[in-house]
mmCIF file of C-alpha atoms in Angstrom:
data_model
loop_
_atom_site.group_PDB
_atom_site.id
_atom_site.type_symbol
_atom_site.label_atom_id
_atom_site.label_comp_id
_atom_site.label_asym_id
_atom_site.label_seq_id
_atom_site.Cartn_x
_atom_site.Cartn_y
_atom_site.Cartn_z
ATOM 1 C CA MET F 1 50.119 -101.150 -29.216
ATOM 2 C CA LYS F 2 50.633 -97.405 -28.796
ATOM 3 C CA ILE F 3 47.883 -94.922 -29.595
ATOM 4 C CA SER F 4 48.989 -91.515 -30.768
ATOM 5 C CA LYS F 5 48.002 -88.312 -28.964
ATOM 6 C CA THR F 6 46.075 -87.207 -32.039
ATOM 7 C CA LEU F 7 44.005 -90.377 -32.123
ATOM 8 C CA CYS F 8 43.295 -90.109 -28.390
ATOM 9 C CA SER F 9 42.189 -86.484 -28.799
ATOM 10 C CA LEU F 10 39.935 -87.461 -31.671
ATOM 11 C CA LEU F 11 38.355 -90.298 -29.692
ATOM 12 C CA LEU F 12 37.719 -87.960 -26.770
ATOM 13 C CA ALA F 13 36.132 -85.373 -29.077
ATOM 14 C CA VAL F 14 33.578 -87.754 -30.629
ATOM 15 C CA PRO F 15 31.006 -87.472 -27.779
ATOM 16 C CA ALA F 16 31.222 -83.666 -27.919
ATOM 17 C CA ILE F 17 30.761 -83.661 -31.689
ATOM 18 C CA ALA F 18 27.771 -85.990 -31.349
ATOM 19 C CA ALA F 19 26.184 -83.715 -28.737
ATOM 20 C CA VAL F 20 26.509 -80.674 -31.003
ATOM 21 C CA ALA F 21 25.078 -82.583 -33.959
ATOM 22 C CA GLN F 22 22.125 -83.712 -31.851
ATOM 23 C CA ALA F 23 21.372 -80.149 -30.730
ATOM 24 C CA THR F 24 21.587 -78.646 -34.229
ATOM 25 C CA PRO F 25 18.405 -78.525 -36.296
ATOM 26 C CA SER F 26 18.436 -80.476 -39.524
ATOM 27 C CA ALA F 27 18.493 -78.543 -42.791
ATOM 28 C CA LYS F 28 16.951 -81.415 -44.759
ATOM 29 C CA PRO F 29 13.772 -80.566 -46.673
ATOM 30 C CA GLY F 30 10.736 -81.795 -44.788
ATOM 31 C CA ALA F 31 12.703 -82.187 -41.551
ATOM 32 C CA ALA F 32 11.319 -80.781 -38.330
ATOM 33 C CA PRO F 33 12.418 -77.165 -37.752
ATOM 34 C CA TYR F 34 13.452 -78.029 -34.192
ATOM 35 C CA THR F 35 15.648 -80.472 -32.339
ATOM 36 C CA VAL F 36 14.485 -81.728 -28.961
ATOM 37 C CA VAL F 37 15.931 -84.116 -26.399
ATOM 38 C CA ASP F 38 14.032 -85.543 -23.421
ATOM 39 C CA GLY F 39 10.923 -83.554 -24.374
ATOM 40 C CA TYR F 40 12.148 -80.146 -23.197
ATOM 41 C CA LYS F 41 15.816 -79.653 -24.087
ATOM 42 C CA VAL F 42 15.981 -77.851 -27.411
ATOM 43 C CA ASP F 43 18.433 -76.392 -29.911
ATOM 44 C CA ALA F 44 19.429 -72.711 -29.640
ATOM 45 C CA ASN F 45 17.005 -71.479 -32.317
ATOM 46 C CA THR F 46 14.019 -73.218 -30.764
ATOM 47 C CA LEU F 47 15.025 -71.869 -27.357
ATOM 48 C CA GLN F 48 15.067 -68.381 -28.885
ATOM 49 C CA GLY F 49 11.561 -69.079 -30.209
ATOM 50 C CA PHE F 50 10.426 -69.869 -26.662
ATOM 51 C CA LYS F 51 12.028 -66.639 -25.410
ATOM 52 C CA THR F 52 10.281 -64.701 -28.178
ATOM 53 C CA TRP F 53 6.976 -66.329 -27.185
ATOM 54 C CA ARG F 54 7.525 -65.129 -23.626
ATOM 55 C CA SER F 55 8.700 -61.617 -24.529
ATOM 56 C CA ALA F 56 5.733 -61.027 -26.856
ATOM 57 C CA ALA F 57 3.364 -62.187 -24.077
ATOM 58 C CA CYS F 58 1.547 -64.555 -26.444
ATOM 59 C CA ASP F 59 0.428 -66.532 -23.389
ATOM 60 C CA ARG F 60 -2.054 -63.775 -22.494
ATOM 61 C CA CYS F 61 -4.330 -64.995 -25.272
ATOM 62 C CA HIS F 62 -3.055 -68.462 -26.166
ATOM 63 C CA GLY F 63 -2.322 -69.704 -22.623
ATOM 64 C CA ALA F 64 0.942 -70.536 -20.883
ATOM 65 C CA ASN F 65 0.838 -74.036 -22.388
ATOM 66 C CA GLN F 66 -0.355 -72.871 -25.828
ATOM 67 C CA GLU F 67 -3.665 -74.663 -25.246
ATOM 68 C CA GLY F 68 -5.835 -71.573 -25.741
ATOM 69 C CA LEU F 69 -7.604 -68.948 -23.648
ATOM 70 C CA VAL F 70 -9.163 -66.009 -25.494
ATOM 71 C CA GLY F 71 -7.201 -67.088 -28.564
ATOM 72 C CA PRO F 72 -7.236 -70.602 -29.974
ATOM 73 C CA SER F 73 -5.033 -73.505 -28.964
ATOM 74 C CA LEU F 74 -1.834 -73.322 -30.953
ATOM 75 C CA ILE F 75 -1.227 -76.982 -30.156
ATOM 76 C CA THR F 76 -4.281 -77.721 -32.300
ATOM 77 C CA SER F 77 -3.919 -74.906 -34.857
ATOM 78 C CA LEU F 78 -0.363 -75.752 -35.885
ATOM 79 C CA LYS F 79 -1.406 -79.294 -36.764
ATOM 80 C CA THR F 80 -3.085 -77.889 -39.897
ATOM 81 C CA LEU F 81 -1.719 -74.356 -40.283
ATOM 82 C CA SER F 82 1.125 -74.153 -42.818
ATOM 83 C CA LYS F 83 4.247 -72.188 -42.026
ATOM 84 C CA ASP F 84 3.226 -69.571 -44.607
ATOM 85 C CA GLU F 85 -0.183 -69.223 -42.951
ATOM 86 C CA PHE F 86 1.507 -68.938 -39.544
ATOM 87 C CA VAL F 87 3.821 -66.186 -40.817
ATOM 88 C CA LYS F 88 0.898 -64.298 -42.388
ATOM 89 C CA THR F 89 -1.157 -64.568 -39.202
ATOM 90 C CA VAL F 90 1.628 -63.388 -36.894
ATOM 91 C CA THR F 91 2.711 -60.621 -39.266
ATOM 92 C CA SER F 92 -0.731 -59.292 -40.267
ATOM 93 C CA GLY F 93 -3.013 -60.462 -37.472
ATOM 94 C CA ARG F 94 -6.510 -61.745 -38.125
ATOM 95 C CA PRO F 95 -9.249 -59.268 -39.010
ATOM 96 C CA ASN F 96 -12.403 -59.434 -36.891
ATOM 97 C CA THR F 97 -10.569 -61.273 -34.102
ATOM 98 C CA GLN F 98 -8.357 -60.216 -31.215
ATOM 99 C CA MET F 99 -5.219 -61.467 -33.014
ATOM 100 C CA VAL F 100 -3.064 -58.388 -33.472
ATOM 101 C CA ALA F 101 -0.382 -57.871 -36.114
ATOM 102 C CA PHE F 102 3.188 -58.248 -34.857
ATOM 103 C CA SER F 103 4.767 -56.714 -37.974
ATOM 104 C CA GLY F 104 5.811 -53.724 -35.865
ATOM 105 C CA ASN F 105 7.530 -55.892 -33.245
ATOM 106 C CA ALA F 106 11.168 -56.191 -34.339
ATOM 107 C CA GLU F 107 11.927 -59.021 -31.899
ATOM 108 C CA VAL F 108 9.060 -61.166 -33.173
ATOM 109 C CA MET F 109 9.858 -60.447 -36.819
ATOM 110 C CA LYS F 110 13.554 -61.271 -36.324
ATOM 111 C CA ASN F 111 12.662 -64.575 -34.637
ATOM 112 C CA LEU F 112 9.629 -65.652 -36.661
ATOM 113 C CA ASP F 113 11.265 -68.904 -37.817
ATOM 114 C CA ASN F 114 12.396 -69.659 -34.261
ATOM 115 C CA LEU F 115 8.932 -68.937 -32.871
ATOM 116 C CA TYR F 116 7.430 -71.261 -35.468
ATOM 117 C CA ALA F 117 9.947 -73.988 -34.578
ATOM 118 C CA TYR F 118 9.048 -73.779 -30.883
ATOM 119 C CA LEU F 119 5.296 -73.804 -31.466
ATOM 120 C CA LYS F 120 5.498 -76.527 -34.128
ATOM 121 C CA GLY F 121 7.496 -78.683 -31.697
ATOM 122 C CA ARG F 122 4.766 -78.193 -29.093
ATOM 123 C CA SER F 123 2.041 -78.993 -31.631
ATOM 124 C CA ASP F 124 3.848 -82.084 -32.898
ATOM 125 C CA GLY F 125 4.167 -83.355 -29.326
ATOM 126 C CA ALA F 126 7.967 -83.486 -29.555
ATOM 127 C CA ILE F 127 8.317 -80.666 -27.015
ATOM 128 C CA THR F 128 6.346 -81.994 -24.073
ATOM 129 C CA LYS F 129 6.812 -79.087 -21.661
ATOM 130 C CA ALA F 130 5.865 -75.472 -22.357
ATOM 131 C CA ARG F 131 9.037 -74.253 -20.639
ATOM 132 C CA VAL F 132 12.154 -75.449 -22.435
ATOM 133 C CA GLU F 133 15.877 -75.216 -21.823
ATOM 134 C CA ALA F 134 19.014 -75.478 -23.907
ATOM 135 C CA ALA F 135 20.167 -78.926 -24.954
ATOM 136 C CA GLN F 136 23.727 -79.569 -23.826
#
């Protein structure tokens, strides 16, 4: 039985298609806003959230592992904080605390959803390492 070149190409492409699908966040309502493999390999948006975390120096108050220092543990906080509450807190800060408003930080504002995805993944326990890398 002969297999056509087209069928062979398609069969060879299936693993690559599966890898892309695995590394792409789901758009389903209620689905996690991140995709993670092996505890630290994440989709591109979640990786950008990690980079935003680093560039905004959030670790100075919340710790390198998001477990809290001067500011609270985000691992704990994001278990109960809604996404809307997270956005409000990051955008406006928290009066009478050391949490500053990031509304003037274009990088943070542009990547707010990505930052949330990264921190939510850490809080959910799906992202097991603070430092992540791109899923292949």
